[in-house]
Amino acid sequence: LVEQLLVSADEKKISFKVLVTETRPNCEGYKMCERLQQHKIPCELILDSAVAYFLEQCDIVLVGAESVAENGGIINRIGTYNIALCAKMLKKPFYVVCESFKFSRLYPLSQLSLIHISEPTRLLSISYAVFCLKKKK
C-alpha cells in the first residue's frame, strides 16, 4: 500500500525522493527500491542503523504495518519503534499506511509477544520497508 501511495503521488507530479531502509534481517527494502525505480521514483537505500542520521533530511516518515491495534498501537517489524522514536525527537510527521482489514481488536500484552525469529533461509528473501520522504530541491 505504501508503494501504491508513492506511485499515485508521483503520477500527480508531486516532487519527492524516497529513502528506503534495507529492513533487516529479510532485506525487504532492496526489492522495494527496485520497484520504485521501475516507476522512475527517485529513491535511495539506507542502512537500518543510519535512520536517525537520514531522518534529519526528511519531511515525513511513512511506514507500512502488519496490523494496527484497537488502541492505535502499531504491530510491525522490529525497527519501526526506533524509527518512530527518532521521528518524534526530530519532530517529523510519522504516518502508518495500511489497509483497513489490518485493524485488529486484539493486541499483544507486550512487545515480547511479537518477536519473530526468521529461518536462516528467509534472511535471503526480500519485500517490506520504511520510507522517509524529502522534497526535491
Short mmCIF file of C-alpha atoms in Angstrom, two decimals:
data_model
loop_
_atom_site.label_atom_id
_atom_site.label_comp_id
_atom_site.label_asym_id
_atom_site.label_seq_id
_atom_site.Cartn_x
_atom_site.Cartn_y
_atom_site.Cartn_z
CA LEU A 1 0.00 0.00 0.00
CA VAL A 2 2.89 2.38 0.70
CA GLU A 3 4.20 1.70 -2.78
CA GLN A 4 0.78 2.45 -4.28
CA LEU A 5 0.63 5.72 -2.35
CA LEU A 6 4.06 6.76 -3.63
CA VAL A 7 3.24 5.81 -7.23
CA SER A 8 -0.03 7.76 -7.00
CA ALA A 9 1.80 10.83 -5.65
CA ASP A 10 4.35 10.56 -8.46
CA GLU A 11 1.59 10.31 -11.07
CA LYS A 12 0.14 13.55 -9.65
CA LYS A 13 3.54 15.15 -10.31
CA ILE A 14 4.32 15.65 -6.63
CA SER A 15 8.08 16.06 -6.38
CA PHE A 16 9.79 13.87 -3.75
CA LYS A 17 12.62 11.47 -3.10
CA VAL A 18 12.21 8.29 -1.06
CA LEU A 19 14.72 6.93 1.43
CA VAL A 20 14.09 3.22 1.94
CA THR A 21 15.54 1.25 4.84
CA GLU A 22 17.08 -2.08 3.95
CA THR A 23 14.77 -3.69 6.55
CA ARG A 24 16.97 -6.39 8.04
CA PRO A 25 17.02 -9.31 8.59
CA ASN A 26 14.98 -10.05 5.45
CA CYS A 27 16.35 -7.10 3.41
CA GLU A 28 12.91 -6.30 2.05
CA GLY A 29 13.87 -2.70 1.29
CA TYR A 30 16.08 -3.80 -1.61
CA LYS A 31 13.11 -5.11 -3.59
CA MET A 32 11.02 -2.05 -2.74
CA CYS A 33 13.79 0.20 -4.04
CA GLU A 34 13.86 -1.78 -7.29
CA ARG A 35 10.08 -1.43 -7.72
CA LEU A 36 10.18 2.31 -7.05
CA GLN A 37 13.00 2.71 -9.57
CA GLN A 38 10.89 0.86 -12.16
CA HIS A 39 8.30 3.62 -11.67
CA LYS A 40 11.10 6.20 -12.08
CA ILE A 41 10.62 7.35 -8.49
CA PRO A 42 13.90 8.67 -7.09
CA CYS A 43 14.93 6.55 -4.11
CA GLU A 44 17.95 5.68 -2.05
CA LEU A 45 18.52 2.58 0.04
CA ILE A 46 19.88 3.29 3.53
CA LEU A 47 21.15 1.11 6.35
CA ASP A 48 18.64 0.44 9.13
CA SER A 49 21.20 1.73 11.62
CA ALA A 50 21.52 5.05 9.73
CA VAL A 51 17.85 6.05 10.09
CA ALA A 52 18.45 8.70 12.77
CA TYR A 53 21.06 10.40 10.58
CA PHE A 54 18.87 10.44 7.47
CA LEU A 55 15.66 11.43 9.26
CA GLU A 56 17.05 14.93 9.70
CA GLN A 57 16.80 15.32 5.91
CA CYS A 58 13.22 14.01 5.68
CA ASP A 59 9.95 15.92 5.69
CA ILE A 60 7.70 12.99 6.64
CA VAL A 61 8.00 9.32 7.57
CA LEU A 62 5.73 6.61 6.13
CA VAL A 63 5.66 3.03 7.38
CA GLY A 64 3.56 0.04 6.48
CA ALA A 65 2.13 -2.18 9.22
CA GLU A 66 1.42 -5.82 9.86
CA SER A 67 -1.55 -4.70 11.95
CA VAL A 68 -2.95 -1.70 13.82
CA ALA A 69 -4.37 -2.49 17.26
CA GLU A 70 -7.68 -1.11 18.50
CA ASN A 71 -5.81 1.19 20.90
CA GLY A 72 -3.85 2.72 18.00
CA GLY A 73 -0.70 0.68 18.58
CA ILE A 74 1.27 -0.40 15.55
CA ILE A 75 2.27 -4.03 15.13
CA ASN A 76 5.16 -4.13 12.71
CA ARG A 77 8.74 -5.21 12.06
CA ILE A 78 11.34 -4.75 14.79
CA GLY A 79 12.85 -1.34 13.81
CA THR A 80 9.63 0.60 13.37
CA TYR A 81 9.59 1.58 17.05
CA ASN A 82 13.10 3.05 16.83
CA ILE A 83 12.17 4.96 13.69
CA ALA A 84 9.04 6.32 15.38
CA LEU A 85 11.09 7.47 18.38
CA CYS A 86 13.63 9.21 16.13
CA ALA A 87 10.84 10.87 14.14
CA LYS A 88 9.23 12.11 17.35
CA MET A 89 12.51 13.53 18.68
CA LEU A 90 13.15 15.29 15.36
CA LYS A 91 9.52 16.49 15.18
CA LYS A 92 8.91 14.73 11.86
CA PRO A 93 5.34 13.69 10.97
CA PHE A 94 5.01 9.89 11.23
CA TYR A 95 2.27 8.11 9.28
CA VAL A 96 1.24 4.46 9.20
CA VAL A 97 -0.16 3.34 5.85
CA CYS A 98 -2.13 0.10 5.82
CA GLU A 99 -5.34 -1.47 4.64
CA SER A 100 -8.40 -1.36 6.93
CA PHE A 101 -8.52 -5.17 7.08
CA LYS A 102 -5.33 -4.97 9.14
CA PHE A 103 -7.13 -3.21 12.01
CA SER A 104 -7.22 -5.60 14.95
CA ARG A 105 -9.29 -5.71 18.12
CA LEU A 106 -6.70 -7.97 19.72
CA TYR A 107 -3.30 -6.70 20.69
CA PRO A 108 -0.25 -8.14 22.41
CA LEU A 109 0.36 -7.64 26.10
CA SER A 110 3.96 -6.60 25.47
CA GLN A 111 6.50 -6.26 22.67
CA LEU A 112 7.94 -9.63 23.65
CA SER A 113 4.70 -11.25 22.45
CA LEU A 114 5.59 -10.19 18.91
CA ILE A 115 9.18 -11.30 18.49
CA HIS A 116 9.53 -13.15 15.23
CA ILE A 117 12.58 -15.32 14.66
CA SER A 118 13.36 -15.82 10.98
CA GLU A 119 14.56 -19.05 9.48
CA PRO A 120 18.12 -18.64 8.14
CA THR A 121 16.90 -19.23 4.58
CA ARG A 122 14.43 -16.31 4.89
CA LEU A 123 17.34 -13.95 5.50
CA LEU A 124 17.99 -14.06 1.78
CA SER A 125 14.45 -13.09 0.73
CA ILE A 126 13.14 -9.58 0.08
CA SER A 127 9.84 -7.24 0.18
CA TYR A 128 8.72 -4.53 3.02
CA ALA A 129 10.22 -1.23 4.26
CA VAL A 130 10.14 2.12 5.98
CA PHE A 131 10.06 5.25 3.87
CA CYS A 132 11.26 8.75 4.56
CA LEU A 133 10.22 11.38 2.07
CA LYS A 134 12.01 14.59 1.37
CA LYS A 135 11.14 17.31 -1.07
CA LYS A 136 13.34 17.53 -4.13
CA LYS A 137 15.23 20.77 -4.34
#
